[in-house]
Short mmCIF file of C-alpha atoms and ligand atoms in Angstrom, two decimals:
data_model
loop_
_atom_site.label_atom_id
_atom_site.label_comp_id
_atom_site.label_asym_id
_atom_site.label_seq_id
_atom_site.Cartn_x
_atom_site.Cartn_y
_atom_site.Cartn_z
CA MET A 18 31.15 -13.37 12.48
CA SER A 19 27.90 -13.96 14.39
CA THR A 20 25.31 -16.35 12.95
CA ALA A 21 22.57 -14.93 10.71
CA SER A 22 20.00 -15.19 13.52
CA GLU A 23 22.31 -13.42 16.00
CA TYR A 24 22.97 -10.70 13.45
CA ILE A 25 19.23 -10.15 12.89
CA GLU A 26 18.62 -10.12 16.65
CA SER A 27 21.32 -7.51 17.24
CA VAL A 28 19.95 -5.25 14.46
CA LEU A 29 16.44 -5.53 15.93
CA GLU A 30 17.73 -4.62 19.40
CA GLY A 31 19.47 -1.56 17.98
CA LEU A 32 16.31 -0.65 16.07
CA LYS A 33 14.23 -0.60 19.24
CA VAL A 34 16.74 1.62 21.04
CA ARG A 35 17.01 4.07 18.12
CA ASN A 36 13.26 4.22 17.36
CA PRO A 37 11.64 4.11 20.79
CA GLY A 38 7.86 3.88 20.88
CA GLU A 39 7.55 3.53 17.09
CA LEU A 40 5.64 0.27 17.35
CA GLU A 41 4.26 0.06 13.80
CA PHE A 42 7.70 0.70 12.35
CA GLN A 43 9.28 -1.88 14.65
CA GLU A 44 6.59 -4.43 13.72
CA ALA A 45 7.14 -3.90 9.99
CA VAL A 46 10.90 -4.33 10.35
CA VAL A 47 10.53 -7.45 12.51
CA GLY A 48 8.10 -8.81 9.90
CA VAL A 49 10.74 -8.52 7.17
CA LEU A 50 13.91 -9.39 9.12
CA ASP A 51 12.29 -12.50 10.63
CA SER A 52 12.18 -13.96 7.10
CA LEU A 53 15.78 -13.25 6.26
CA ALA A 54 17.90 -15.74 8.25
CA PRO A 55 18.09 -18.26 5.37
CA VAL A 56 18.91 -15.43 2.94
CA LEU A 57 21.74 -14.12 5.12
CA GLU A 58 23.11 -17.64 5.58
CA GLN A 59 23.42 -17.95 1.80
CA HIS A 60 24.79 -14.38 1.45
CA PRO A 61 27.35 -13.60 4.20
CA GLU A 62 28.44 -10.57 2.15
CA TYR A 63 25.24 -8.75 3.24
CA GLN A 64 26.24 -8.97 6.89
CA GLU A 65 29.84 -7.92 6.11
CA ALA A 66 28.52 -4.79 4.37
CA ALA A 67 26.07 -3.99 7.21
CA ILE A 68 23.14 -4.10 4.78
CA LEU A 69 20.55 -4.64 7.54
CA GLU A 70 21.80 -1.73 9.68
CA ARG A 71 21.65 0.51 6.62
CA ILE A 72 18.34 -0.69 5.19
CA VAL A 73 16.41 0.03 8.42
CA GLU A 74 17.66 3.63 8.49
CA PRO A 75 15.87 6.06 6.12
CA GLU A 76 18.29 7.80 3.76
CA ARG A 77 16.58 11.11 4.51
CA ALA A 78 13.57 12.26 6.56
CA VAL A 79 11.74 15.54 6.11
CA HIS A 80 9.37 16.79 8.76
CA PHE A 81 7.62 20.10 8.20
CA ARG A 82 4.91 22.42 9.47
CA VAL A 83 1.70 22.61 7.43
CA PRO A 84 -0.30 25.69 8.43
CA TRP A 85 -3.64 26.37 6.72
CA VAL A 86 -6.77 28.48 7.18
CA ASP A 87 -10.26 26.92 7.32
CA ASP A 88 -13.47 28.35 5.83
CA GLU A 89 -14.21 30.23 9.08
CA GLY A 90 -10.84 31.97 8.99
CA LYS A 91 -9.31 29.84 11.78
CA THR A 92 -5.66 28.82 11.41
CA HIS A 93 -4.69 25.16 11.89
CA VAL A 94 -1.29 23.52 12.05
CA ASN A 95 -0.63 19.98 10.89
CA ARG A 96 2.54 17.99 10.68
CA GLY A 97 3.88 16.89 7.29
CA TYR A 98 6.34 14.06 6.69
CA ARG A 99 8.32 12.48 3.88
CA PHE A 100 10.60 9.53 4.62
CA GLN A 101 12.94 8.88 1.70
CA PHE A 102 13.85 5.39 2.70
CA ASN A 103 15.91 3.72 0.03
CA SER A 104 17.06 4.74 -3.45
CA ALA A 105 19.14 1.68 -4.38
CA LEU A 106 16.79 0.65 -7.21
CA GLY A 107 15.57 4.07 -8.36
CA PRO A 108 14.14 7.37 -7.17
CA TYR A 109 12.07 7.26 -3.97
CA LYS A 110 8.49 6.29 -4.80
CA GLY A 111 5.44 5.92 -2.63
CA GLY A 112 2.21 7.54 -1.57
CA LEU A 113 1.10 10.34 0.72
CA ARG A 114 -1.42 9.57 3.45
CA PHE A 115 -3.65 12.26 4.96
CA HIS A 116 -5.27 10.80 8.06
CA PRO A 117 -5.42 11.80 11.74
CA THR A 118 -3.52 8.62 12.74
CA VAL A 119 -0.45 9.58 10.66
CA SER A 120 2.73 9.75 12.77
CA ALA A 121 6.45 9.25 12.15
CA SER A 122 6.03 5.59 13.09
CA ILE A 123 3.19 5.04 10.59
CA VAL A 124 5.00 6.77 7.73
CA LYS A 125 8.22 4.88 8.51
CA PHE A 126 6.46 1.50 8.54
CA LEU A 127 4.83 2.33 5.22
CA GLY A 128 8.10 3.63 3.74
CA PHE A 129 9.98 0.52 4.86
CA GLU A 130 7.38 -1.83 3.35
CA GLN A 131 7.43 0.25 0.16
CA ILE A 132 11.12 -0.56 -0.45
CA PHE A 133 10.41 -4.26 -0.90
CA LYS A 134 7.06 -3.82 -2.63
CA ASN A 135 8.62 -1.53 -5.20
CA ALA A 136 11.53 -3.93 -5.68
CA LEU A 137 9.06 -6.73 -6.46
CA THR A 138 7.44 -4.68 -9.24
CA GLY A 139 10.73 -4.75 -11.20
CA GLN A 140 10.08 -1.14 -12.23
CA GLN A 141 13.34 0.43 -10.93
CA ILE A 142 11.81 2.47 -8.13
CA GLY A 143 13.16 3.07 -4.63
CA GLY A 144 10.98 3.32 -1.52
CA GLY A 145 9.51 6.34 0.25
CA LYS A 146 6.33 7.47 1.93
CA GLY A 147 4.84 10.65 3.31
CA GLY A 148 1.74 12.19 4.72
CA ALA A 149 0.19 14.43 7.33
CA ASP A 150 -1.94 14.05 10.45
CA PHE A 151 -4.70 15.96 8.68
CA ASP A 152 -8.31 14.77 8.76
CA PRO A 153 -9.93 15.50 5.38
CA HIS A 154 -13.28 14.18 6.56
CA GLY A 155 -15.98 16.89 6.45
CA ARG A 156 -13.63 19.50 4.93
CA SER A 157 -14.76 21.59 1.95
CA ASP A 158 -13.00 21.47 -1.43
CA GLN A 159 -11.53 24.90 -0.68
CA GLU A 160 -10.11 23.72 2.64
CA ILE A 161 -8.64 20.64 0.97
CA MET A 162 -7.08 22.87 -1.69
CA ARG A 163 -5.52 25.22 0.86
CA PHE A 164 -4.18 22.29 2.86
CA CYS A 165 -2.67 20.64 -0.23
CA GLN A 166 -1.06 23.90 -1.33
CA SER A 167 0.52 24.42 2.09
CA PHE A 168 1.67 20.79 2.21
CA MET A 169 3.34 21.10 -1.18
CA THR A 170 4.97 24.39 -0.23
CA GLY A 171 6.73 22.44 2.53
CA LEU A 172 7.56 19.43 0.36
CA PHE A 173 8.35 20.71 -3.13
CA ARG A 174 12.09 21.34 -2.72
CA HIS A 175 12.65 17.73 -1.65
CA ILE A 176 10.95 15.96 -4.57
CA GLY A 177 11.43 15.74 -8.35
CA HIS A 178 10.95 13.23 -11.15
CA PHE A 179 14.48 11.84 -10.71
CA THR A 180 14.49 12.26 -6.92
CA ASP A 181 11.21 11.36 -5.27
CA ILE A 182 7.76 10.83 -6.81
CA PRO A 183 4.83 10.91 -4.36
CA ALA A 184 1.34 9.59 -5.16
CA GLY A 185 -1.90 8.87 -3.32
CA ASP A 186 -2.71 6.70 -0.34
CA ILE A 187 -5.51 6.92 2.26
CA GLY A 188 -7.07 10.42 2.09
CA VAL A 189 -5.17 11.37 -1.06
CA GLY A 190 -6.95 10.70 -4.36
CA GLY A 191 -7.37 12.44 -7.69
CA ARG A 192 -8.65 15.70 -6.20
CA GLU A 193 -5.69 16.04 -3.82
CA ILE A 194 -3.11 15.05 -6.46
CA GLY A 195 -4.56 17.82 -8.66
CA TYR A 196 -4.08 20.50 -6.01
CA LEU A 197 -0.63 19.16 -5.04
CA PHE A 198 0.50 19.08 -8.68
CA GLY A 199 -0.81 22.58 -9.36
CA GLN A 200 1.18 24.00 -6.45
CA TYR A 201 4.33 22.07 -7.42
CA LYS A 202 4.08 23.35 -10.98
CA LYS A 203 3.75 26.92 -9.74
CA LEU A 204 6.66 26.72 -7.28
CA ALA A 205 8.99 24.81 -9.63
CA ASN A 206 8.05 26.98 -12.62
CA GLY A 207 7.78 23.98 -14.91
CA PHE A 208 5.35 21.28 -16.01
CA GLU A 209 7.30 18.32 -14.61
CA ALA A 210 4.63 15.67 -15.22
CA GLY A 211 6.63 12.80 -13.71
CA VAL A 212 6.91 14.36 -10.24
CA LEU A 213 3.59 12.95 -9.01
CA THR A 214 1.51 9.97 -10.09
CA GLY A 215 -2.24 9.49 -10.02
CA LYS A 216 -2.73 12.59 -12.17
CA GLY A 217 -5.83 13.38 -14.24
CA LEU A 218 -5.98 11.65 -17.61
CA ASP A 219 -5.69 14.85 -19.68
CA TRP A 220 -2.60 16.11 -17.89
CA GLY A 221 -0.27 13.13 -17.64
CA GLY A 222 -2.24 10.50 -15.73
CA SER A 223 -2.41 6.86 -16.77
CA LEU A 224 -5.46 4.81 -17.57
CA ILE A 225 -6.03 2.03 -15.00
CA ARG A 226 -4.06 3.87 -12.24
CA THR A 227 -7.25 4.31 -10.20
CA GLU A 228 -8.17 0.65 -10.60
CA ALA A 229 -4.62 -0.71 -10.36
CA THR A 230 -4.30 -1.70 -6.69
CA GLY A 231 -7.65 -3.51 -6.67
CA TYR A 232 -7.18 -5.17 -10.07
CA GLY A 233 -3.64 -6.16 -9.12
CA LEU A 234 -4.77 -7.59 -5.78
CA VAL A 235 -7.34 -9.79 -7.47
CA ALA A 236 -4.77 -10.90 -10.07
CA PHE A 237 -2.27 -11.86 -7.35
CA THR A 238 -4.92 -13.74 -5.36
CA ARG A 239 -6.08 -15.46 -8.58
CA GLU A 240 -2.49 -16.67 -9.07
CA MET A 241 -2.40 -18.00 -5.48
CA LEU A 242 -5.70 -19.86 -6.01
CA LYS A 243 -4.38 -21.27 -9.30
CA THR A 244 -1.59 -23.10 -7.41
CA ARG A 245 -4.37 -25.17 -5.79
CA GLY A 246 -6.31 -25.67 -9.02
CA GLU A 247 -8.98 -23.09 -8.08
CA ASP A 248 -10.27 -19.84 -9.55
CA PHE A 249 -12.64 -17.06 -8.48
CA GLU A 250 -15.74 -18.36 -10.28
CA GLY A 251 -18.53 -18.84 -7.71
CA GLN A 252 -16.40 -17.88 -4.68
CA THR A 253 -17.81 -15.70 -1.90
CA VAL A 254 -15.43 -12.95 -0.88
CA SER A 255 -15.28 -10.50 2.02
CA VAL A 256 -13.71 -7.14 1.19
CA SER A 257 -13.07 -4.50 3.86
CA GLY A 258 -12.77 -0.79 3.19
CA SER A 259 -14.67 1.22 0.58
CA GLY A 260 -11.95 3.37 -0.99
CA ASN A 261 -10.52 2.82 -4.41
CA VAL A 262 -8.68 -0.41 -3.46
CA ALA A 263 -11.92 -2.00 -2.22
CA ILE A 264 -14.08 -0.62 -5.04
CA TYR A 265 -11.86 -1.87 -7.86
CA SER A 266 -11.21 -5.19 -6.14
CA ILE A 267 -14.99 -5.66 -6.09
CA GLU A 268 -15.24 -4.65 -9.76
CA LYS A 269 -12.61 -7.20 -10.82
CA LEU A 270 -14.03 -9.91 -8.54
CA GLN A 271 -17.44 -9.51 -10.17
CA GLN A 272 -15.87 -9.68 -13.64
CA LEU A 273 -14.30 -13.01 -12.63
CA GLY A 274 -17.61 -14.46 -11.39
CA ALA A 275 -17.00 -14.08 -7.64
CA LYS A 276 -19.49 -12.64 -5.16
CA PRO A 277 -18.09 -9.91 -2.87
CA VAL A 278 -20.45 -9.52 0.09
CA THR A 279 -18.94 -6.93 2.45
CA ILE A 280 -17.60 -3.36 2.61
CA SER A 281 -16.68 -1.09 5.54
CA ASP A 282 -15.58 2.34 6.67
CA SER A 283 -15.20 4.06 10.02
CA SER A 284 -19.02 4.17 10.36
CA GLY A 285 -19.31 0.35 10.38
CA TRP A 286 -19.31 -2.70 8.13
CA VAL A 287 -21.94 -3.94 5.73
CA TYR A 288 -22.99 -7.47 4.84
CA ASP A 289 -24.97 -7.75 1.62
CA ALA A 290 -25.85 -11.41 1.07
CA ASP A 291 -27.01 -10.60 -2.49
CA GLY A 292 -23.54 -9.33 -3.39
CA ILE A 293 -22.33 -5.72 -3.32
CA ASP A 294 -24.09 -3.34 -5.72
CA LEU A 295 -21.03 -1.77 -7.33
CA GLU A 296 -22.78 1.12 -9.11
CA LEU A 297 -24.44 2.16 -5.84
CA LEU A 298 -21.14 1.92 -3.95
CA LYS A 299 -19.32 4.01 -6.55
CA ASP A 300 -22.03 6.65 -6.50
CA ILE A 301 -21.92 6.91 -2.69
CA LYS A 302 -18.15 6.91 -2.32
CA GLU A 303 -16.81 8.47 -5.54
CA VAL A 304 -19.54 10.99 -6.35
CA LYS A 305 -21.18 11.87 -3.03
CA ARG A 306 -18.20 11.16 -0.68
CA GLY A 307 -20.73 9.45 1.64
CA ARG A 308 -20.58 6.60 4.18
CA VAL A 309 -21.35 2.87 3.94
CA ALA A 310 -24.41 3.58 6.13
CA ASP A 311 -25.87 5.35 3.04
CA TYR A 312 -25.44 2.08 1.12
CA VAL A 313 -27.68 0.23 3.56
CA ALA A 314 -30.29 2.97 3.40
CA ALA A 315 -30.55 2.32 -0.35
CA ARG A 316 -30.40 -1.52 -0.10
CA PRO A 317 -32.93 -2.79 2.45
CA ASN A 318 -31.60 -6.39 2.40
CA ALA A 319 -28.09 -5.29 3.39
CA GLU A 320 -27.11 -5.24 7.09
CA LEU A 321 -25.11 -2.47 8.76
CA HIS A 322 -23.01 -3.62 11.74
CA THR A 323 -21.39 -1.20 14.13
CA ASP A 324 -19.84 -3.89 16.33
CA GLY A 325 -18.50 -7.41 15.86
CA SER A 326 -15.99 -8.20 13.13
CA ILE A 327 -16.36 -8.11 9.35
CA TRP A 328 -14.17 -11.25 9.35
CA SER A 329 -16.91 -13.26 11.10
CA VAL A 330 -18.73 -13.59 7.75
CA PRO A 331 -18.01 -17.10 6.34
CA VAL A 332 -16.22 -16.68 2.98
CA ASP A 333 -13.94 -18.52 0.57
CA VAL A 334 -11.55 -15.58 0.16
CA ALA A 335 -10.88 -12.50 2.33
CA LEU A 336 -9.38 -9.26 1.00
CA PRO A 337 -8.57 -6.72 3.74
CA CYS A 338 -8.45 -3.39 1.89
CA ALA A 339 -8.99 -0.82 4.67
CA THR A 340 -5.94 -0.05 6.83
CA GLN A 341 -3.26 -1.41 9.16
CA HIS A 342 -4.19 -3.81 11.97
CA GLU A 343 -7.77 -4.38 10.86
CA LEU A 344 -7.49 -8.17 11.15
CA ASN A 345 -6.17 -9.70 14.39
CA GLY A 346 -5.31 -13.20 15.59
CA GLU A 347 -8.87 -13.96 16.61
CA ASP A 348 -10.19 -12.81 13.22
CA ALA A 349 -7.64 -15.04 11.49
CA ARG A 350 -8.77 -18.04 13.57
CA THR A 351 -12.43 -17.28 12.78
CA LEU A 352 -11.75 -17.06 9.05
CA ILE A 353 -9.88 -20.38 9.14
CA LYS A 354 -12.64 -22.05 11.18
CA ASN A 355 -15.14 -20.86 8.56
CA GLY A 356 -13.08 -22.42 5.77
CA VAL A 357 -11.30 -19.47 4.14
CA LYS A 358 -8.96 -20.63 1.35
CA ALA A 359 -7.02 -17.46 0.58
CA VAL A 360 -6.32 -14.04 2.10
CA GLY A 361 -4.90 -11.25 -0.07
CA GLU A 362 -3.91 -7.95 1.52
CA GLY A 363 -5.03 -4.85 -0.39
CA ALA A 364 -4.08 -2.58 2.53
CA ASN A 365 -0.61 -2.21 4.02
CA MET A 366 -0.06 -4.44 7.13
CA PRO A 367 -3.81 -5.04 7.68
CA THR A 368 -3.08 -8.29 9.53
CA ASP A 369 -1.43 -7.82 12.91
CA ALA A 370 1.61 -9.86 13.97
CA GLU A 371 -0.48 -12.52 15.74
CA GLY A 372 -2.81 -12.81 12.74
CA VAL A 373 0.16 -13.37 10.43
CA GLU A 374 1.42 -16.15 12.73
CA VAL A 375 -2.01 -17.79 12.68
CA PHE A 376 -2.18 -17.73 8.87
CA GLU A 377 1.40 -18.94 8.55
CA ALA A 378 0.69 -21.93 10.80
CA SER A 379 -2.35 -22.87 8.67
CA ASP A 380 -2.60 -23.99 5.07
CA VAL A 381 -4.45 -20.84 4.02
CA LEU A 382 -2.88 -19.07 1.04
CA TYR A 383 -1.78 -15.81 2.66
CA GLY A 384 -0.58 -13.04 0.32
CA PRO A 385 1.08 -10.16 2.24
CA GLY A 386 0.42 -6.59 1.10
CA LYS A 387 3.89 -5.86 -0.16
CA ALA A 388 3.30 -8.44 -2.90
CA ALA A 389 -0.48 -8.51 -3.24
CA ASN A 390 -1.10 -4.74 -3.37
CA ALA A 391 1.93 -3.79 -5.49
CA GLY A 392 -0.25 -3.19 -8.56
CA GLY A 393 -0.94 0.42 -7.56
CA VAL A 394 2.65 1.52 -7.40
CA ALA A 395 3.46 -0.63 -10.44
CA VAL A 396 1.00 1.37 -12.57
CA SER A 397 2.42 4.55 -11.02
CA ALA A 398 5.75 3.47 -12.53
CA LEU A 399 3.99 2.89 -15.87
CA GLU A 400 2.57 6.43 -15.54
CA MET A 401 6.15 7.71 -15.09
CA GLN A 402 7.21 5.82 -18.24
CA GLN A 403 4.39 7.40 -20.23
CA ASN A 404 5.33 10.85 -18.88
CA SER A 405 8.98 10.38 -19.91
CA ALA A 406 7.94 9.36 -23.41
CA ARG A 407 5.11 11.94 -23.56
CA GLN A 408 2.72 9.13 -24.44
CA SER A 409 -0.67 7.85 -23.29
CA TRP A 410 -1.03 4.10 -23.56
CA THR A 411 -4.37 2.40 -24.15
CA ARG A 412 -6.44 0.84 -21.38
CA GLU A 413 -5.78 -2.64 -22.78
CA ASP A 414 -2.04 -2.01 -22.92
CA VAL A 415 -1.80 -0.81 -19.28
CA ALA A 416 -4.15 -3.57 -18.04
CA GLN A 417 -2.04 -6.24 -19.74
CA ARG A 418 1.22 -4.83 -18.36
CA LEU A 419 -0.30 -4.71 -14.86
CA ASP A 420 -1.44 -8.31 -15.10
CA ASP A 421 1.99 -9.40 -16.36
CA ILE A 422 3.66 -7.59 -13.43
CA MET A 423 1.37 -9.29 -10.87
CA VAL A 424 1.96 -12.73 -12.42
CA ASN A 425 5.68 -12.03 -12.28
CA ILE A 426 5.54 -10.91 -8.62
CA HIS A 427 3.68 -14.09 -7.75
CA ALA A 428 6.30 -16.18 -9.57
CA GLN A 429 9.14 -14.38 -7.72
CA CYS A 430 7.43 -15.11 -4.38
CA VAL A 431 7.00 -18.80 -5.20
CA ASP A 432 10.59 -19.07 -6.38
CA ALA A 433 12.05 -17.35 -3.29
CA SER A 434 9.73 -19.36 -1.03
CA GLU A 435 11.10 -22.58 -2.52
CA ARG A 436 14.66 -21.38 -2.23
CA TYR A 437 14.53 -19.96 1.30
CA ALA A 438 11.57 -21.67 3.05
CA GLY A 439 11.71 -25.07 1.35
CA ASN A 440 8.09 -24.95 0.19
CA SER A 441 6.29 -23.05 -2.55
CA SER A 442 3.51 -21.32 -0.62
CA ASP A 443 5.26 -19.28 2.09
CA TYR A 444 4.44 -15.92 0.55
CA VAL A 445 5.74 -14.06 3.62
CA THR A 446 9.26 -15.42 3.26
CA GLY A 447 8.95 -15.35 -0.52
CA SER A 448 7.98 -11.68 -0.83
CA ASN A 449 10.43 -10.48 1.82
CA ALA A 450 13.36 -12.47 0.47
CA ALA A 451 12.75 -11.73 -3.21
CA GLY A 452 12.39 -7.98 -2.60
CA PHE A 453 15.29 -7.81 -0.14
CA VAL A 454 17.84 -9.60 -2.35
CA LYS A 455 17.32 -7.13 -5.21
CA VAL A 456 17.77 -4.12 -2.92
CA ALA A 457 20.72 -5.64 -1.03
CA ASP A 458 22.56 -6.51 -4.26
CA ALA A 459 22.07 -2.96 -5.58
CA MET A 460 23.31 -1.51 -2.26
CA LEU A 461 26.41 -3.74 -2.42
CA ALA A 462 27.10 -2.69 -6.01
CA GLN A 463 26.74 1.02 -5.21
CA GLY A 464 29.07 1.05 -2.17
CA VAL A 465 28.66 2.33 1.37
CA LEU A 466 26.23 5.25 1.13
N1 LIG B 14 0.11 4.26 -1.74
C1 LIG B 14 0.22 3.17 -2.67
C2 LIG B 14 1.01 2.06 -2.04
O1 LIG B 14 0.86 1.80 -0.86
C3 LIG B 14 0.70 3.62 -4.04
C4 LIG B 14 2.00 4.35 -4.07
C5 LIG B 14 2.38 4.93 -5.44
O2 LIG B 14 1.63 4.79 -6.40
O3 LIG B 14 3.47 5.52 -5.49
O4 LIG B 14 1.77 1.34 -2.65
#
């Protein structure tokens, strides 16, 4: 048998041949497999059962045409995807992303990451992801509705509450989940509440689902800071993005006495030295669907930047909550030079491969997305539990369960970091190893599938 490192190398070579040009997917797989040599050394049975070869191959991929008609009567065609990556721990679970950058490579990287993230939640959910290369920006409600209906017409036969449970991601929020659910209900001829999560509160949604990723991110980062005897009180924090992950991270940060000072979107990034005005941000983004430039118009002391990097602002903690590859090696070096203590990823793969290396070589507490942003999907799983029991839990109940899950994920990372990296603060190795071992053991138990 080859050594663990040789085995990993040969799987990565095969991956590149079988998935040519899919750079994001390749990067995500390298990011996980690079952590696994010590795990495979302790578990030769994984290599014997070809767990790596199997885990990098989606169990099923659906790729479908999404035709729709705009308000002027013009027909458009988008491409819809659902990658059902791994069902060893439960039904496929993961969001849908509607964004012009969506491609097979992007959905596969997200689906692959989702396997390990979902494993860390301990909620018995497998990994999947989907989306479309549709740009919702500037589209009317009617256009969004027609797009969602067409998307669900292509997807509905492949999902179900025991099979695959989609949810939101970038470009898919409460409005889109409503239209998607309505079309599913019509096509399936049944009110199958547990088939989608992120639903409205009166028709099967869970309290705290909207806030969950942001609240969970702050809880995970709080746990990292605690290992160094610190907390959020009085800390200055940069947050990127201005969607629900950023908004509810900012809300929780303010509750804990921290001062978030930045936000961003594709129109630029904002520095508000007085601290972000949360009510104003919510009004612009959640009510008016506006841009961060509108924030600056209403807050004369805030600065709008259309060049330079949001990560050049000196802060104690940085929370990238926008999208993949928004923080590169140079940004990581700048943050470290300016004294950052912790980085928690609210987005999926926001730090590029060089940035991760820079953080790993430093003593910054670096919490990768698959652990730090797992609160969203964790509360999705709590929504599924409430749907199965036909119950609606209280806000306090869901918030407490979410916090417990994030504390537990942090503890699993520390434990696996000690076991496989020989120190307690390698959250990259910790999150990859802890998630992988659960999935690999379930795959072994269930046979060659
Ligand atoms: N899209 C979110 C994520 O990246 C949430 C998925 C879900 O709730 O299923 O984990």
